[in-house]
Every structure is written in structure tokens, then in C-alpha cells.
PDB file of N, CA and C in Angstrom:
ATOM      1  N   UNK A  67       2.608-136.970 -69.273  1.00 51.00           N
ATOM      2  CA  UNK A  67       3.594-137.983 -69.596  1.00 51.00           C
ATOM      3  C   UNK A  67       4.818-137.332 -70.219  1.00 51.00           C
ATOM      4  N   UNK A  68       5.846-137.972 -70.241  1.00 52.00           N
ATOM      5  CA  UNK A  68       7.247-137.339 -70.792  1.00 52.00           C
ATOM      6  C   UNK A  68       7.225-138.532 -72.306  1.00 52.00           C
ATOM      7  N   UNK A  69       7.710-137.718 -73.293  1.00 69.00           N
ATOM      8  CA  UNK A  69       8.357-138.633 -74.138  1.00 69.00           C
ATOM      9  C   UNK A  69       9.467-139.029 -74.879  1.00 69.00           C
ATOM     10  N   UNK A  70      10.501-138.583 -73.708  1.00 87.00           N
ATOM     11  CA  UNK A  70      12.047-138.813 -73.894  1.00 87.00           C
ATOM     12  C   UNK A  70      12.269-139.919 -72.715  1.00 87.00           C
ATOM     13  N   UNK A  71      11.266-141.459 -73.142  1.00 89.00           N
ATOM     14  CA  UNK A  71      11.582-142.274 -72.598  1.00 89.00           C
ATOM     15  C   UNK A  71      13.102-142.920 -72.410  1.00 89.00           C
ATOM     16  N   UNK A  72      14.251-142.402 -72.931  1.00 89.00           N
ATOM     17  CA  UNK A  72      15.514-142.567 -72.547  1.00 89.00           C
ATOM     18  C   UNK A  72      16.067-142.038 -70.909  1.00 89.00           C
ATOM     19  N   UNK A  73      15.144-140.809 -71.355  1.00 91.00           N
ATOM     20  CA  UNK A  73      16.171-139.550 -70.096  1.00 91.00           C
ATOM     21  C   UNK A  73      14.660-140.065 -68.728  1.00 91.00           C
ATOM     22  N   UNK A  74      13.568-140.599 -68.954  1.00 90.00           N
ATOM     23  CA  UNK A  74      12.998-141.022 -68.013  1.00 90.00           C
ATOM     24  C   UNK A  74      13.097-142.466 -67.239  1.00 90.00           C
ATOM     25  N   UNK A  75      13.765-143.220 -68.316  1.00 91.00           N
ATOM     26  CA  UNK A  75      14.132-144.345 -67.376  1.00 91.00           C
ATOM     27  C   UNK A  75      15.365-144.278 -66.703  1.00 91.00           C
ATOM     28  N   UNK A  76      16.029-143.481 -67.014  1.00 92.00           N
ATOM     29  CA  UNK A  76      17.677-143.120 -66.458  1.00 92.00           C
ATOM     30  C   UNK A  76      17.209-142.305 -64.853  1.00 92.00           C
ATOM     31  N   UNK A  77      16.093-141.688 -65.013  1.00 93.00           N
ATOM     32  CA  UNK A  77      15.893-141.279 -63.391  1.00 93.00           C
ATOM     33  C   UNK A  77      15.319-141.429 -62.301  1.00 93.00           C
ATOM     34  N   UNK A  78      14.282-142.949 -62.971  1.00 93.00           N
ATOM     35  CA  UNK A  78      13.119-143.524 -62.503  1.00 93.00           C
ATOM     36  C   UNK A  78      13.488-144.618 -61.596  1.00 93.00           C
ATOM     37  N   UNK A  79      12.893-145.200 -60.386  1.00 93.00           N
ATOM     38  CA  UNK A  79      13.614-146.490 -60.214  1.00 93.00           C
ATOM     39  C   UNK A  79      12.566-147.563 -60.628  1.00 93.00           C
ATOM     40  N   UNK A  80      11.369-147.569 -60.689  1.00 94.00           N
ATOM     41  CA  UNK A  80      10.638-148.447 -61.374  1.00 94.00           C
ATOM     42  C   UNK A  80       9.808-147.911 -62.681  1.00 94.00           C
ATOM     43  N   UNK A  81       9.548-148.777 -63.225  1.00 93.00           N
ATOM     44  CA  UNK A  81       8.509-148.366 -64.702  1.00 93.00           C
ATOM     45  C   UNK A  81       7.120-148.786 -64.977  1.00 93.00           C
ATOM     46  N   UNK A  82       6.567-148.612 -65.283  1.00 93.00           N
ATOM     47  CA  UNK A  82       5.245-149.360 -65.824  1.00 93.00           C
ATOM     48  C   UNK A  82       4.852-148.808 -67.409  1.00 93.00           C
ATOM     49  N   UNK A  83       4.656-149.847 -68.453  1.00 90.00           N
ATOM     50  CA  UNK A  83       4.240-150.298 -69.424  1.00 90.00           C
ATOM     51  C   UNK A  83       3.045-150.322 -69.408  1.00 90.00           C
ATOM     52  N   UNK A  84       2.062-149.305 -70.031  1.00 89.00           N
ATOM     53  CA  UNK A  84       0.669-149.143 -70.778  1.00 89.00           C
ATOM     54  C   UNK A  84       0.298-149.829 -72.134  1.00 89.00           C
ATOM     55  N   UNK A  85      -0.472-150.942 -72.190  1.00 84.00           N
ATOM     56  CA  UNK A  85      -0.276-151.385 -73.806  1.00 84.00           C
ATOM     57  C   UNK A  85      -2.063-151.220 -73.604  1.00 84.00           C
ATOM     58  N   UNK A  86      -2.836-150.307 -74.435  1.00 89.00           N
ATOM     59  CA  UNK A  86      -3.930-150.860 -74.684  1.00 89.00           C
ATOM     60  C   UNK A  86      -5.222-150.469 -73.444  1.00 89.00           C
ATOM     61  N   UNK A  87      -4.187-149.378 -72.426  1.00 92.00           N
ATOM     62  CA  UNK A  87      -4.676-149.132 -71.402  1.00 92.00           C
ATOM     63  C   UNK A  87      -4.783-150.376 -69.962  1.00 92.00           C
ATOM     64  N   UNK A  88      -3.747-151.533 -70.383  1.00 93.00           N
ATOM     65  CA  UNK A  88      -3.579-152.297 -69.516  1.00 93.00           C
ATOM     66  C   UNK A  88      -1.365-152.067 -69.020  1.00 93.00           C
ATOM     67  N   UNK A  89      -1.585-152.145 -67.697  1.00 95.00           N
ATOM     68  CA  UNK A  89      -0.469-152.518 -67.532  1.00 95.00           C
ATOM     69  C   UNK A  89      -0.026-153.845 -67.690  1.00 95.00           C
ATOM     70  N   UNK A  90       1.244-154.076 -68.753  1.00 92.00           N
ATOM     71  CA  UNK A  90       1.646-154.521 -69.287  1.00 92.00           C
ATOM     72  C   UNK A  90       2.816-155.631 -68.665  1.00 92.00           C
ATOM     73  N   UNK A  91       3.872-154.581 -68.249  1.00 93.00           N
ATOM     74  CA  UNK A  91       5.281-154.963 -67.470  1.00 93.00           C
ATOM     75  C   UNK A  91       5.308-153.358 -66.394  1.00 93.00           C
ATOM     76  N   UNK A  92       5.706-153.821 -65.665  1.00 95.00           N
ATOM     77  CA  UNK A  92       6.299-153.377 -64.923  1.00 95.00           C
ATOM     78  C   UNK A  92       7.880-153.790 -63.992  1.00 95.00           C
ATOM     79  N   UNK A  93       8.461-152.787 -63.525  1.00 96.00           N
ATOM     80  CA  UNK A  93      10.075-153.371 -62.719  1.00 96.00           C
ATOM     81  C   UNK A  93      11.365-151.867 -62.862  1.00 96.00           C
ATOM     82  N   UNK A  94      12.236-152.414 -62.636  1.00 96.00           N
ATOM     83  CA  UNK A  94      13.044-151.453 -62.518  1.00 96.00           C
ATOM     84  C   UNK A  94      13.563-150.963 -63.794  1.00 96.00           C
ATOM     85  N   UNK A  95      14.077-150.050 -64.034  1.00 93.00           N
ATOM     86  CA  UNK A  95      14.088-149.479 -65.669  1.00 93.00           C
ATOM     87  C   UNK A  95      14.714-150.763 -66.500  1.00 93.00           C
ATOM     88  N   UNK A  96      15.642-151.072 -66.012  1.00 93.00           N
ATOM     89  CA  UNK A  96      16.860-151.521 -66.662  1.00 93.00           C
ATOM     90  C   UNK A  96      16.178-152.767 -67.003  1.00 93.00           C
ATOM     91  N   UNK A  97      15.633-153.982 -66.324  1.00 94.00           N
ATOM     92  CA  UNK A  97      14.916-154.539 -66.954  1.00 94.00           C
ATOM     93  C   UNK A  97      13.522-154.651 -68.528  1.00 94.00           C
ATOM     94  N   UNK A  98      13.015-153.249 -67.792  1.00 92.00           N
ATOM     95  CA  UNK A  98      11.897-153.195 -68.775  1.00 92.00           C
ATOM     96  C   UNK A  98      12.516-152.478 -70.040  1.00 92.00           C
ATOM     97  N   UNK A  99      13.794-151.845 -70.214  1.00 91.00           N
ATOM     98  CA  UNK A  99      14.586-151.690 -71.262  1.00 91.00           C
ATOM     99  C   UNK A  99      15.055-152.807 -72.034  1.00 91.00           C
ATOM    100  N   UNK A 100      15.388-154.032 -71.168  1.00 93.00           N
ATOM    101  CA  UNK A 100      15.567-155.256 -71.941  1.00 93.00           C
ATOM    102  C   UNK A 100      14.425-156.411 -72.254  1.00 93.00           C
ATOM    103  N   UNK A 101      13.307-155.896 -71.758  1.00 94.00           N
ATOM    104  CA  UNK A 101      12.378-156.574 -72.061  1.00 94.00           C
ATOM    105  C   UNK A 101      11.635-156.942 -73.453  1.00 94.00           C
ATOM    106  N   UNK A 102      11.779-157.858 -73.976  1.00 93.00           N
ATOM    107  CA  UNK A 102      11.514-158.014 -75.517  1.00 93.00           C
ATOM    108  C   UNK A 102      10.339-157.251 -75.752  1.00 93.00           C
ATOM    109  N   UNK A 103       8.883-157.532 -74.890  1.00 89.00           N
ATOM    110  CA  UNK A 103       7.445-157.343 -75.129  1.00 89.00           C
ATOM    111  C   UNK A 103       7.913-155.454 -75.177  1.00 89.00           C
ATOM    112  N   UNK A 104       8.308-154.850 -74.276  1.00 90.00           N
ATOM    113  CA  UNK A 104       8.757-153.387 -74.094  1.00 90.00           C
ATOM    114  C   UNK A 104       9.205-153.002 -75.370  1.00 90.00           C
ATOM    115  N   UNK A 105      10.172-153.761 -75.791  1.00 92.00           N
ATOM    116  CA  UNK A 105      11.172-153.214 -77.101  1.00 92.00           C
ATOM    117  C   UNK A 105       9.878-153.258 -78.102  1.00 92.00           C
ATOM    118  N   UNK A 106       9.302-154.609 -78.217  1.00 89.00           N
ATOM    119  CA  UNK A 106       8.327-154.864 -79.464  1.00 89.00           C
ATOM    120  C   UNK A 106       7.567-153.716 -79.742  1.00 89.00           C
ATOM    121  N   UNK A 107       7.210-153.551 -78.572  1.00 84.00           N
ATOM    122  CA  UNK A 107       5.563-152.644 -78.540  1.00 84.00           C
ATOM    123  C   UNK A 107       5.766-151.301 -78.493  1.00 84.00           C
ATOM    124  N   UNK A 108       7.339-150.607 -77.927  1.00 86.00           N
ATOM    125  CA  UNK A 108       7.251-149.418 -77.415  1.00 86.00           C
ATOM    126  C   UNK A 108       8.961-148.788 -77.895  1.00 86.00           C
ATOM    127  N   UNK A 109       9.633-149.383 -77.006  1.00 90.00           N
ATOM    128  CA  UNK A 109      10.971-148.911 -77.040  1.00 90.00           C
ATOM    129  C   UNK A 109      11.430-149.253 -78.149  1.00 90.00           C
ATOM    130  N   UNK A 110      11.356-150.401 -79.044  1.00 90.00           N
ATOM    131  CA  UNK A 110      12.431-150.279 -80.705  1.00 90.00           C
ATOM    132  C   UNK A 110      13.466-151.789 -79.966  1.00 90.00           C
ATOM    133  N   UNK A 111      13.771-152.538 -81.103  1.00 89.00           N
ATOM    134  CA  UNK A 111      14.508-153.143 -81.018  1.00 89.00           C
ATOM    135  C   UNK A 111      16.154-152.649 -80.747  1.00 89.00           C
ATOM    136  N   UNK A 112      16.110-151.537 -81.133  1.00 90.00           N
ATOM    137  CA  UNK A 112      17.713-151.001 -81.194  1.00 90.00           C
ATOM    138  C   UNK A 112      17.764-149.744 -79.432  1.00 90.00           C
ATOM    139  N   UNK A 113      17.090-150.206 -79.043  1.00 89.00           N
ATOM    140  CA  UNK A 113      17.067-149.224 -77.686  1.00 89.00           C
ATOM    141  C   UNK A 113      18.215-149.287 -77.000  1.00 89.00           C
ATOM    142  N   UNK A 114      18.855-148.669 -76.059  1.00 87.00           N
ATOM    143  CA  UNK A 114      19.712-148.679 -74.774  1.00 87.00           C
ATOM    144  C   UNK A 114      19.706-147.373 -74.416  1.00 87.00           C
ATOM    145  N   UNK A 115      19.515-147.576 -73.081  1.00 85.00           N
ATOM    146  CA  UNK A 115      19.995-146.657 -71.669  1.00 85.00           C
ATOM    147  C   UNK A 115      21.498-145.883 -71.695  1.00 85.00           C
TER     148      UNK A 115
END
């Protein structure tokens, strides 16, 4: 896994979200960057691409 989830959604065209060993969300970066459940759980409320 990479964990400069910034510089990996910038090159990815879709994503998938692991919470718990379940996929979570999945979609194209830019969505799952604005995705509240994403931000909550993973990315930070203060995130952007």
C-alpha cells in the first residue's frame, strides 16, 4: 500500500475505501476525497487534492 494518499489519488482513476476490512466507498478519486464517511474515517476533515 502507499501512504501518501494525496499523491495516490491524483494518479488513480478509481479508489476503494477499506474500513474494518470491508469495502467501504468506492468511485473516482475526486469523489471519495469529498466523501464525508472517507474524510471521517480516513482522509481528515481538512483534506484536498
Amino acid at each position: 500500500t502507499d501512504h501518501n494518499v494525496r499523491e495516490t489519488l491524483q494518479i488513480v482513476d478509481r479508489a476503494y475505501l477499506l474500513l474494518e476490512g470491508r469495502v467501504v466507498l468506492e468511485g473516482p478519486s475526486e469523489q471519495l476525497a469529498n466523501d464525508p464517511v472517507a474524510r471521517r474515517h480516513y482522509l481528515g476533515e481538512n483534506f484536498s487534492l
